[in-house]
Short mmCIF file of C-alpha atoms and ligand atoms in Angstrom, two decimals:
data_model
loop_
_atom_site.label_atom_id
_atom_site.label_comp_id
_atom_site.label_asym_id
_atom_site.label_seq_id
_atom_site.Cartn_x
_atom_site.Cartn_y
_atom_site.Cartn_z
CA MET A 1286 47.94 -19.45 -144.11
CA SER A 1287 49.96 -18.49 -141.10
CA ARG A 1288 53.40 -19.82 -140.43
CA SER A 1289 52.20 -21.94 -137.54
CA LEU A 1290 49.66 -23.77 -139.66
CA ILE A 1291 52.17 -24.30 -142.41
CA ALA A 1292 54.55 -25.74 -139.84
CA ARG A 1293 51.81 -27.98 -138.50
CA LEU A 1294 50.84 -29.21 -141.88
CA SER A 1295 54.36 -29.70 -143.01
CA ILE A 1296 54.95 -32.25 -140.29
CA ILE A 1297 52.01 -34.21 -141.64
CA PRO A 1298 53.27 -35.84 -144.83
CA ASN A 1299 51.01 -35.25 -147.82
CA SER A 1300 48.27 -33.86 -145.71
CA SER A 1301 48.41 -30.16 -146.49
CA PHE A 1302 45.31 -28.63 -147.91
CA ARG A 1303 45.25 -27.99 -151.58
CA LEU A 1304 43.96 -24.84 -153.03
CA LEU A 1305 42.05 -25.53 -156.14
CA SER A 1306 41.30 -23.01 -158.80
CA LEU A 1307 38.76 -25.25 -160.39
CA ARG A 1308 38.27 -24.73 -164.05
CA ILE A 1309 35.62 -27.24 -164.83
CA ARG A 1310 32.53 -26.12 -166.67
CA CYS A 1311 29.51 -26.76 -164.54
CA GLY A 1312 28.03 -30.07 -165.48
CA GLY A 1313 31.05 -31.31 -167.32
CA SER A 1314 31.33 -34.97 -167.96
CA SER A 1315 29.81 -37.04 -165.25
CA ARG A 1316 32.28 -38.37 -162.76
CA SER A 1317 33.36 -41.92 -162.64
CA GLN A 1318 32.50 -43.49 -159.35
CA SER A 1319 35.74 -45.37 -159.15
CA TYR A 1320 38.79 -43.90 -157.59
CA VAL A 1321 42.24 -44.64 -156.40
CA SER A 1322 43.50 -43.06 -153.24
CA SER A 1323 46.24 -40.55 -153.75
CA GLY A 1324 48.69 -40.59 -150.88
CA ILE A 1325 47.06 -40.71 -147.51
CA PRO A 1326 48.13 -38.38 -144.76
CA VAL A 1327 48.70 -38.85 -141.09
CA SER A 1328 45.74 -38.04 -138.89
CA MET A 1329 43.65 -36.84 -141.79
CA SER A 1330 41.07 -38.40 -143.97
CA PRO A 1331 41.44 -40.98 -146.72
CA THR A 1332 40.94 -41.42 -150.42
CA PHE A 1333 40.30 -38.74 -152.90
CA PRO A 1334 41.03 -38.10 -156.51
CA VAL A 1335 41.94 -34.43 -156.70
CA ALA A 1336 42.60 -34.16 -160.38
CA ALA A 1337 40.41 -37.00 -161.47
CA SER A 1338 36.89 -36.77 -162.76
CA GLY A 1339 37.40 -34.14 -165.40
CA PHE A 1340 38.41 -31.42 -162.96
CA ARG A 1341 41.44 -29.43 -163.88
CA CYS A 1342 43.05 -28.26 -160.73
CA HIS A 1343 45.82 -25.77 -160.26
CA CYS A 1344 46.98 -26.84 -156.86
CA THR A 1345 49.96 -24.91 -155.71
CA GLU A 1346 51.09 -24.81 -152.16
CA ARG A 1347 53.17 -21.76 -153.03
CA GLU A 1348 49.95 -20.01 -153.96
CA VAL A 1349 48.55 -20.76 -150.53
CA LEU A 1350 51.68 -19.44 -148.88
CA GLY A 1351 51.80 -16.34 -151.05
CA ARG A 1352 48.18 -15.51 -150.41
CA SER A 1353 48.54 -15.79 -146.71
CA ALA A 1354 51.31 -13.25 -146.40
CA SER A 1355 48.69 -10.60 -145.61
CA PRO A 1356 48.18 -9.99 -141.88
CA LYS A 1357 44.41 -9.84 -142.38
CA LYS A 1358 42.98 -13.29 -141.89
CA LYS A 1359 41.39 -14.91 -144.91
CA ARG A 1360 37.80 -15.99 -144.45
CA VAL A 1361 36.61 -19.58 -144.54
CA VAL A 1362 32.94 -20.64 -144.61
CA SER A 1363 31.51 -24.15 -144.48
CA GLY A 1364 28.52 -26.12 -143.23
CA VAL A 1365 26.89 -29.52 -142.88
CA GLN A 1366 23.20 -30.29 -143.36
CA PRO A 1367 21.34 -31.51 -140.29
CA THR A 1368 19.90 -34.39 -142.27
CA GLY A 1369 20.22 -37.65 -140.41
CA SER A 1370 23.38 -38.56 -138.58
CA ILE A 1371 26.75 -36.93 -139.04
CA HIS A 1372 29.06 -39.64 -140.28
CA LEU A 1373 32.72 -40.34 -140.70
CA GLY A 1374 32.72 -38.77 -144.19
CA ASN A 1375 31.38 -35.48 -142.86
CA TYR A 1376 33.87 -35.61 -140.03
CA LEU A 1377 36.97 -36.57 -141.97
CA GLY A 1378 36.04 -34.65 -145.12
CA ALA A 1379 34.86 -31.45 -143.44
CA ILE A 1380 34.53 -30.92 -139.68
CA LYS A 1381 37.91 -32.30 -138.63
CA ASN A 1382 39.58 -29.91 -141.05
CA TRP A 1383 37.69 -26.92 -139.72
CA VAL A 1384 39.40 -27.46 -136.40
CA LEU A 1385 42.77 -26.99 -138.09
CA LEU A 1386 41.62 -23.95 -140.00
CA GLN A 1387 40.04 -22.01 -137.16
CA ASP A 1388 43.40 -21.00 -135.68
CA ASN A 1389 44.55 -19.25 -138.79
CA TYR A 1390 41.49 -18.11 -140.68
CA GLU A 1391 38.41 -16.14 -139.85
CA THR A 1392 35.99 -19.05 -139.79
CA LEU A 1393 32.22 -19.32 -140.02
CA PHE A 1394 30.68 -22.76 -139.64
CA PHE A 1395 26.94 -23.04 -140.01
CA ILE A 1396 24.37 -25.76 -139.64
CA ALA A 1397 22.78 -25.88 -143.09
CA ASP A 1398 19.16 -26.36 -142.02
CA LEU A 1399 17.77 -24.66 -145.14
CA HIS A 1400 19.52 -27.27 -147.23
CA ALA A 1401 18.03 -30.03 -145.11
CA ILE A 1402 14.58 -29.51 -146.61
CA THR A 1403 15.58 -30.11 -150.24
CA LEU A 1404 14.39 -33.71 -149.98
CA PRO A 1405 11.42 -34.97 -147.94
CA TYR A 1406 12.31 -34.63 -144.26
CA ASP A 1407 10.86 -35.03 -140.81
CA ALA A 1408 9.67 -31.58 -139.69
CA PRO A 1409 9.28 -32.42 -135.98
CA GLN A 1410 12.90 -33.64 -135.99
CA LEU A 1411 14.53 -30.69 -137.75
CA SER A 1412 15.13 -28.40 -134.79
CA GLU A 1413 16.53 -31.26 -132.74
CA THR A 1414 18.92 -32.45 -135.45
CA THR A 1415 19.99 -28.83 -135.94
CA ARG A 1416 20.95 -28.52 -132.27
CA ASN A 1417 22.60 -31.93 -132.32
CA THR A 1418 24.66 -30.96 -135.33
CA ALA A 1419 25.81 -27.80 -133.58
CA ALA A 1420 26.80 -29.88 -130.56
CA ILE A 1421 28.77 -32.23 -132.81
CA TYR A 1422 30.71 -29.32 -134.29
CA LEU A 1423 31.73 -28.26 -130.79
CA ALA A 1424 32.42 -31.81 -129.62
CA CYS A 1425 34.72 -32.35 -132.59
CA GLY A 1426 36.78 -29.36 -131.54
CA VAL A 1427 35.26 -26.30 -133.18
CA ASP A 1428 36.14 -23.54 -130.73
CA THR A 1429 33.71 -20.65 -130.59
CA SER A 1430 36.33 -18.30 -129.21
CA LYS A 1431 37.82 -18.57 -132.71
CA ALA A 1432 35.00 -19.58 -135.03
CA SER A 1433 31.42 -18.36 -135.45
CA VAL A 1434 28.93 -21.20 -135.28
CA PHE A 1435 25.37 -20.45 -136.33
CA VAL A 1436 22.21 -21.87 -137.83
CA GLN A 1437 21.79 -20.91 -141.48
CA SER A 1438 18.09 -20.01 -141.19
CA HIS A 1439 18.88 -17.62 -138.32
CA VAL A 1440 20.64 -15.34 -140.79
CA HIS A 1441 17.93 -14.22 -143.23
CA ALA A 1442 20.43 -12.85 -145.70
CA HIS A 1443 21.14 -16.40 -146.98
CA VAL A 1444 17.66 -16.81 -148.45
CA GLU A 1445 17.49 -13.22 -149.63
CA LEU A 1446 20.74 -13.44 -151.49
CA MET A 1447 19.72 -16.76 -152.97
CA TRP A 1448 16.75 -15.11 -154.64
CA LEU A 1449 18.86 -12.26 -155.94
CA LEU A 1450 21.34 -14.77 -157.38
CA SER A 1451 18.62 -16.98 -158.84
CA SER A 1452 17.66 -14.54 -161.56
CA ASP A 1453 21.19 -14.74 -162.95
CA THR A 1454 21.61 -18.50 -162.63
CA PRO A 1455 20.85 -20.29 -165.90
CA THR A 1456 18.67 -23.33 -165.31
CA GLY A 1457 21.01 -25.17 -167.69
CA TRP A 1458 23.77 -24.89 -165.08
CA LEU A 1459 21.51 -26.36 -162.42
CA ASN A 1460 20.21 -29.15 -164.61
CA ARG A 1461 23.75 -30.33 -165.16
CA MET A 1462 24.58 -30.74 -161.46
CA ILE A 1463 25.48 -34.35 -160.86
CA GLN A 1464 23.95 -34.41 -157.37
CA PHE A 1465 20.66 -33.13 -158.78
CA LYS A 1466 20.65 -35.86 -161.38
CA GLU A 1467 21.55 -38.58 -158.89
CA LYS A 1468 19.26 -37.48 -156.07
CA SER A 1469 16.28 -36.73 -158.32
CA VAL A 1470 16.48 -40.19 -159.85
CA LYS A 1471 16.55 -41.72 -156.38
CA ALA A 1472 13.64 -39.56 -155.22
CA GLY A 1473 11.51 -40.32 -158.31
CA ASN A 1474 12.02 -37.57 -160.88
CA GLU A 1475 8.50 -36.17 -161.13
CA ASN A 1476 8.07 -35.66 -157.43
CA VAL A 1477 11.25 -33.91 -156.36
CA GLY A 1478 10.84 -30.40 -155.01
CA ALA A 1479 12.22 -27.42 -156.92
CA ALA A 1480 14.63 -26.84 -154.03
CA LEU A 1481 16.64 -29.89 -155.06
CA LEU A 1482 17.32 -28.16 -158.35
CA THR A 1483 17.98 -24.72 -156.90
CA TYR A 1484 19.93 -25.58 -153.78
CA PRO A 1485 23.31 -24.92 -155.44
CA VAL A 1486 22.15 -21.29 -155.69
CA LEU A 1487 21.56 -21.29 -151.95
CA MET A 1488 24.99 -22.79 -151.50
CA ALA A 1489 26.43 -20.00 -153.66
CA ALA A 1490 24.62 -17.48 -151.45
CA ASP A 1491 26.03 -19.14 -148.31
CA ILE A 1492 29.53 -18.61 -149.61
CA LEU A 1493 29.32 -15.30 -151.50
CA LEU A 1494 27.43 -13.57 -148.71
CA TYR A 1495 30.55 -13.58 -146.58
CA GLN A 1496 33.06 -12.70 -149.30
CA SER A 1497 34.68 -16.03 -148.44
CA ASP A 1498 38.22 -16.65 -149.59
CA PHE A 1499 38.18 -20.41 -149.15
CA VAL A 1500 35.57 -23.13 -148.83
CA PRO A 1501 36.69 -26.43 -147.31
CA VAL A 1502 34.54 -29.13 -148.86
CA GLY A 1503 34.56 -32.76 -149.72
CA ASP A 1504 34.99 -33.90 -153.27
CA ASP A 1505 31.21 -34.22 -153.73
CA GLN A 1506 30.70 -30.47 -153.47
CA MET A 1507 33.33 -29.39 -155.97
CA GLN A 1508 30.91 -29.01 -158.85
CA HIS A 1509 28.67 -26.78 -156.75
CA LEU A 1510 31.63 -24.72 -155.75
CA GLU A 1511 32.56 -24.22 -159.36
CA LEU A 1512 29.01 -23.04 -160.04
CA THR A 1513 29.46 -20.55 -157.20
CA ARG A 1514 32.65 -19.26 -158.78
CA GLU A 1515 31.07 -18.93 -162.21
CA LEU A 1516 28.11 -17.11 -160.73
CA ALA A 1517 30.28 -14.68 -158.78
CA GLU A 1518 32.22 -13.84 -161.93
CA LYS A 1519 29.04 -13.47 -163.96
CA ILE A 1520 27.42 -11.12 -161.45
CA ASN A 1521 30.59 -9.09 -161.03
CA ASN A 1522 30.60 -8.59 -164.80
CA LEU A 1523 26.89 -7.92 -165.12
CA TYR A 1524 26.43 -5.49 -162.25
CA GLY A 1525 29.82 -4.61 -160.78
CA GLY A 1526 32.42 -1.97 -161.60
CA ARG A 1527 31.31 1.17 -163.39
CA LYS A 1528 27.72 0.01 -163.75
CA TRP A 1529 27.42 -0.22 -159.99
CA LYS A 1530 29.12 3.15 -159.55
CA LYS A 1531 26.59 4.78 -161.86
CA LEU A 1532 23.87 3.53 -159.54
CA GLY A 1533 25.54 5.21 -156.60
CA GLY A 1534 27.65 2.27 -155.44
CA LYS A 1535 31.34 2.14 -154.74
CA GLY A 1536 32.20 0.18 -157.88
CA GLY A 1537 34.60 -2.74 -158.07
CA THR A 1538 33.62 -6.34 -157.60
CA LEU A 1539 30.49 -7.34 -155.77
CA PHE A 1540 31.68 -10.79 -154.82
CA LYS A 1541 35.00 -12.34 -154.05
CA VAL A 1542 35.49 -15.44 -156.20
CA PRO A 1543 36.04 -18.21 -153.62
CA GLU A 1544 38.36 -21.14 -153.94
CA ALA A 1545 38.00 -24.73 -152.82
CA LEU A 1546 40.21 -25.71 -149.95
CA ILE A 1547 40.52 -29.43 -149.88
CA GLN A 1548 42.93 -31.99 -148.64
CA PRO A 1549 44.80 -34.31 -150.91
CA THR A 1550 43.02 -37.13 -149.10
CA GLY A 1551 39.89 -37.62 -147.07
CA ALA A 1552 37.59 -35.69 -149.30
CA ARG A 1553 35.77 -38.85 -150.30
CA VAL A 1554 35.15 -41.45 -147.64
CA MET A 1555 33.32 -44.33 -149.24
CA SER A 1556 30.31 -46.35 -148.14
CA LEU A 1557 30.87 -49.45 -146.02
CA THR A 1558 28.58 -51.44 -148.27
CA ASP A 1559 29.89 -50.23 -151.62
CA GLY A 1560 33.43 -48.94 -152.02
CA LEU A 1561 32.45 -47.06 -155.18
CA SER A 1562 29.75 -44.88 -153.56
CA LYS A 1563 30.46 -42.11 -151.14
CA MET A 1564 29.38 -42.45 -147.52
CA SER A 1565 26.20 -40.35 -147.23
CA LYS A 1566 23.60 -39.33 -144.70
CA SER A 1567 20.94 -39.89 -147.34
CA ASP A 1568 21.89 -43.52 -147.98
CA PRO A 1569 18.82 -45.43 -146.73
CA SER A 1570 21.02 -48.08 -145.14
CA ASP A 1571 22.57 -47.13 -141.82
CA MET A 1572 24.98 -50.05 -142.34
CA SER A 1573 26.65 -48.01 -145.09
CA ARG A 1574 28.16 -45.50 -142.68
CA ILE A 1575 29.79 -45.06 -139.31
CA ASN A 1576 27.98 -42.26 -137.52
CA ILE A 1577 29.99 -40.09 -135.17
CA LEU A 1578 27.62 -41.00 -132.35
CA ASP A 1579 27.45 -44.73 -133.00
CA PRO A 1580 28.10 -46.73 -129.80
CA LYS A 1581 30.83 -49.32 -129.66
CA ASP A 1582 28.63 -52.34 -130.39
CA VAL A 1583 27.07 -50.65 -133.42
CA ILE A 1584 30.48 -49.74 -134.82
CA SER A 1585 31.67 -53.26 -134.22
CA ASN A 1586 28.65 -54.74 -135.98
CA LYS A 1587 28.94 -52.40 -138.97
CA ILE A 1588 32.62 -53.18 -139.43
CA LYS A 1589 31.98 -56.90 -139.02
CA ARG A 1590 29.40 -56.83 -141.79
CA CYS A 1591 30.97 -54.28 -144.11
CA LYS A 1592 31.83 -55.28 -147.66
CA THR A 1593 35.26 -56.80 -148.19
CA ASP A 1594 36.90 -58.93 -150.84
CA SER A 1595 38.76 -62.20 -151.18
CA PRO A 1596 42.37 -61.54 -152.37
CA PRO A 1597 44.96 -62.33 -149.68
CA GLY A 1598 46.52 -59.45 -147.74
CA LEU A 1599 45.42 -55.85 -147.64
CA GLU A 1600 46.61 -53.02 -149.86
CA PHE A 1601 46.03 -49.38 -150.74
CA ASP A 1602 45.40 -47.99 -154.21
CA ASN A 1603 44.29 -51.09 -156.03
CA PRO A 1604 41.36 -49.92 -158.19
CA GLU A 1605 40.07 -53.49 -158.14
CA ARG A 1606 39.80 -53.29 -154.35
CA PRO A 1607 37.97 -50.04 -153.48
CA GLU A 1608 36.61 -51.38 -150.18
CA CYS A 1609 40.07 -52.42 -149.07
CA ASN A 1610 41.48 -49.01 -149.92
CA ASN A 1611 38.66 -47.24 -148.11
CA LEU A 1612 38.92 -49.26 -144.90
CA LEU A 1613 42.70 -48.97 -144.76
CA SER A 1614 42.38 -45.24 -145.34
CA ILE A 1615 39.86 -44.85 -142.54
CA TYR A 1616 42.16 -46.84 -140.26
CA GLN A 1617 45.09 -44.63 -141.16
CA LEU A 1618 43.16 -41.45 -140.57
CA VAL A 1619 41.71 -42.33 -137.20
CA THR A 1620 44.99 -43.70 -135.88
CA GLY A 1621 47.16 -40.89 -137.24
CA LYS A 1622 49.61 -43.40 -138.69
CA THR A 1623 51.37 -42.86 -142.00
CA LYS A 1624 50.15 -44.58 -145.11
CA GLU A 1625 53.43 -46.45 -145.34
CA ASP A 1626 53.14 -47.72 -141.76
CA VAL A 1627 49.58 -48.87 -142.33
CA ALA A 1628 50.51 -50.56 -145.60
CA LEU A 1629 53.32 -52.42 -143.84
CA GLU A 1630 51.28 -53.29 -140.75
CA CYS A 1631 48.35 -54.65 -142.76
CA GLN A 1632 49.92 -56.18 -145.84
CA SER A 1633 49.66 -59.75 -144.57
CA MET A 1634 46.58 -59.38 -142.41
CA ASN A 1635 43.34 -61.20 -142.99
CA TRP A 1636 40.05 -59.34 -142.80
CA GLY A 1637 39.14 -60.76 -139.40
CA THR A 1638 42.28 -59.39 -137.74
CA PHE A 1639 42.06 -56.08 -139.52
CA LYS A 1640 38.41 -55.55 -138.67
CA THR A 1641 39.21 -55.96 -134.98
CA ILE A 1642 41.95 -53.32 -135.00
CA LEU A 1643 39.87 -50.99 -137.17
CA THR A 1644 36.93 -51.25 -134.77
CA ASP A 1645 39.19 -50.49 -131.79
CA ALA A 1646 40.72 -47.52 -133.60
CA LEU A 1647 37.31 -46.09 -134.48
CA VAL A 1648 35.95 -46.56 -130.99
CA ASN A 1649 39.04 -44.95 -129.43
CA HIS A 1650 38.83 -41.99 -131.80
CA LEU A 1651 35.12 -41.37 -131.49
CA HIS A 1652 34.60 -42.07 -127.79
CA PRO A 1653 35.99 -38.73 -126.50
CA ILE A 1654 33.91 -36.86 -129.07
CA GLN A 1655 30.80 -38.69 -127.88
CA ILE A 1656 31.51 -37.80 -124.24
CA ARG A 1657 31.96 -34.11 -125.09
CA TYR A 1658 28.83 -34.19 -127.22
CA LYS A 1659 26.70 -35.35 -124.30
CA GLU A 1660 28.13 -32.66 -122.04
CA ILE A 1661 27.47 -29.91 -124.57
CA LEU A 1662 23.91 -31.03 -125.28
CA SER A 1663 23.12 -31.16 -121.59
CA ASP A 1664 23.70 -27.41 -121.31
CA ALA A 1665 20.94 -25.92 -123.46
CA ALA A 1666 21.58 -22.35 -122.38
CA TYR A 1667 25.21 -22.57 -123.41
CA LEU A 1668 24.37 -23.91 -126.85
CA ASN A 1669 21.66 -21.27 -127.35
CA GLN A 1670 24.10 -18.54 -126.49
CA ILE A 1671 26.75 -19.86 -128.88
CA LEU A 1672 24.24 -20.02 -131.72
CA SER A 1673 22.81 -16.61 -130.98
CA GLU A 1674 26.23 -14.94 -130.88
CA GLY A 1675 27.29 -16.78 -134.02
CA ALA A 1676 24.19 -15.65 -135.92
CA ALA A 1677 24.66 -12.04 -134.80
CA ARG A 1678 28.24 -12.03 -136.02
CA ALA A 1679 27.30 -13.68 -139.32
CA ALA A 1680 24.43 -11.25 -139.92
CA GLU A 1681 26.77 -8.34 -139.32
CA LEU A 1682 29.25 -9.67 -141.88
CA ALA A 1683 26.51 -10.45 -144.40
CA GLU A 1684 24.76 -7.10 -144.37
CA PRO A 1685 27.15 -5.02 -146.49
CA THR A 1686 27.24 -7.65 -149.25
CA LEU A 1687 23.47 -7.88 -149.34
CA ASN A 1688 23.11 -4.10 -149.48
CA ASN A 1689 25.64 -3.88 -152.27
CA ILE A 1690 23.90 -6.42 -154.42
CA TYR A 1691 20.49 -4.77 -153.95
CA GLU A 1692 22.06 -1.48 -154.92
CA ALA A 1693 23.91 -2.86 -157.93
CA LYS A 1694 20.80 -4.64 -159.20
CA GLY A 1695 18.95 -1.32 -159.13
CA PHE A 1696 16.56 -1.77 -156.21
CA LEU A 1697 15.05 1.26 -154.52
CA ARG A 1698 16.68 1.34 -151.09
CA LYS A 1699 14.89 2.39 -147.89
P1 ATP B 1892 23.40 -35.93 -147.92
O1 ATP B 1892 23.48 -37.37 -148.33
O2 ATP B 1892 22.13 -35.56 -147.18
O3 ATP B 1892 23.74 -34.98 -149.05
P2 ATP B 1892 26.06 -35.84 -146.95
O4 ATP B 1892 26.50 -37.03 -146.21
O5 ATP B 1892 26.49 -35.70 -148.37
O6 ATP B 1892 24.50 -35.74 -146.80
P3 ATP B 1892 26.36 -33.00 -146.50
O7 ATP B 1892 25.69 -32.32 -145.35
O8 ATP B 1892 25.76 -32.87 -147.85
O9 ATP B 1892 26.51 -34.55 -146.13
O10 ATP B 1892 27.88 -32.55 -146.59
C1 ATP B 1892 28.54 -31.87 -145.52
C2 ATP B 1892 30.03 -31.83 -145.79
O11 ATP B 1892 30.57 -33.16 -145.69
C3 ATP B 1892 30.40 -31.30 -147.17
O12 ATP B 1892 31.56 -30.51 -147.06
C4 ATP B 1892 30.70 -32.56 -147.94
O13 ATP B 1892 31.62 -32.31 -149.00
C5 ATP B 1892 31.31 -33.45 -146.87
N1 ATP B 1892 31.10 -34.87 -147.16
C6 ATP B 1892 29.91 -35.50 -147.29
N2 ATP B 1892 30.09 -36.81 -147.52
C7 ATP B 1892 31.44 -37.02 -147.56
C8 ATP B 1892 32.26 -38.18 -147.76
N3 ATP B 1892 31.73 -39.36 -147.96
N4 ATP B 1892 33.60 -38.02 -147.73
C9 ATP B 1892 34.15 -36.82 -147.50
N5 ATP B 1892 33.43 -35.67 -147.31
C10 ATP B 1892 32.09 -35.77 -147.32
MG1 MG B 1893 25.64 -34.08 -149.58
#
């Protein structure tokens, strides 16, 4: 991390990213849905239990500083699925952070269209939602003079590497993924496609293909990231080093083992209708989320009707009041106020008053993004060019890794 980013983060109390060397076993004990927010930052996202849920995290800011001493920029890769509407959770948990990272890391942000087909989807809509998602990235501040933005399916190496990784991924690891369990139950177990089970392998390919150092993700993706790390280590041991050299390769490790880059807060924005479930694109109820493109009246209606509770006053961190914590956190993040200021400002408020100021804060924060979004979408040629350049750059970076893994796995090369 460069000095400038450190300086920027240090003026934001408690908001610096945490580097997590996750040491969970894939599929460890299922996470509790409840949470308590842990110190909410200024201008960043809310709630998130870093060390909760059975994860053992070694979060050291010194480690981040030490690692970034090298002049070569570390590489960061992340993406969002173009399924449905991008919501506040995606924005606060992922995209907003990318904008901070792009100044100091080599960044690749892709639209994860291959992931969007893991559950039944609307084929005629896919290309449009893919473009819209790209436009949202740019509208939120992703700057293509710094970051590569591309569509996942435009870089064939993702799918190729996924297959090569699949043969070394035990199905037991995949069966234990919490998202697989949850989403397959919702989708009716018997009928879910195999891709729902195997998509963490695609996610591993997305990350390992680029020898990524860090992966900024929300809390919900941490188990998949740990699978990626385990897989990288396994493949390095199975095929790397001397074994690879004997096959004519250069030896050494095939994959860098990536680390999660997450914020102390904001990695888990909760649903508006249930403070114990995360806000999700796949939630059938649109009332459960604020979409980045929601107009003012829709935001106002959703906040008016969102779930609240009856105790007097408003407070953070009360596990009995998850909705209250979530809404205060969202307010804090979109206003850029400190947690302490918000706690003081809202401690005696009733829900009616708070909902009005929260609605105004959301509308003020999202309105400029919505204006930029419309401008970007209206220039199709510009967006096409961005995506084409981004894919070319990504393909160039992916090629050596793909060649190495073919070589190390013993394939006859052309
Ligand atoms: P789906 O329900 O289709 O899985 P999603 O809302 O979970 O959609 P994804 O495209 O799977 O969105 O996730 C994109 C990024 O947004 C990931 O980095 C993920 O960790 C992050 N993210 C998703 N939901 C939240 C949330 N509620 N709070 C914080 N981050 C989130
Ligand atoms: Mg998801």
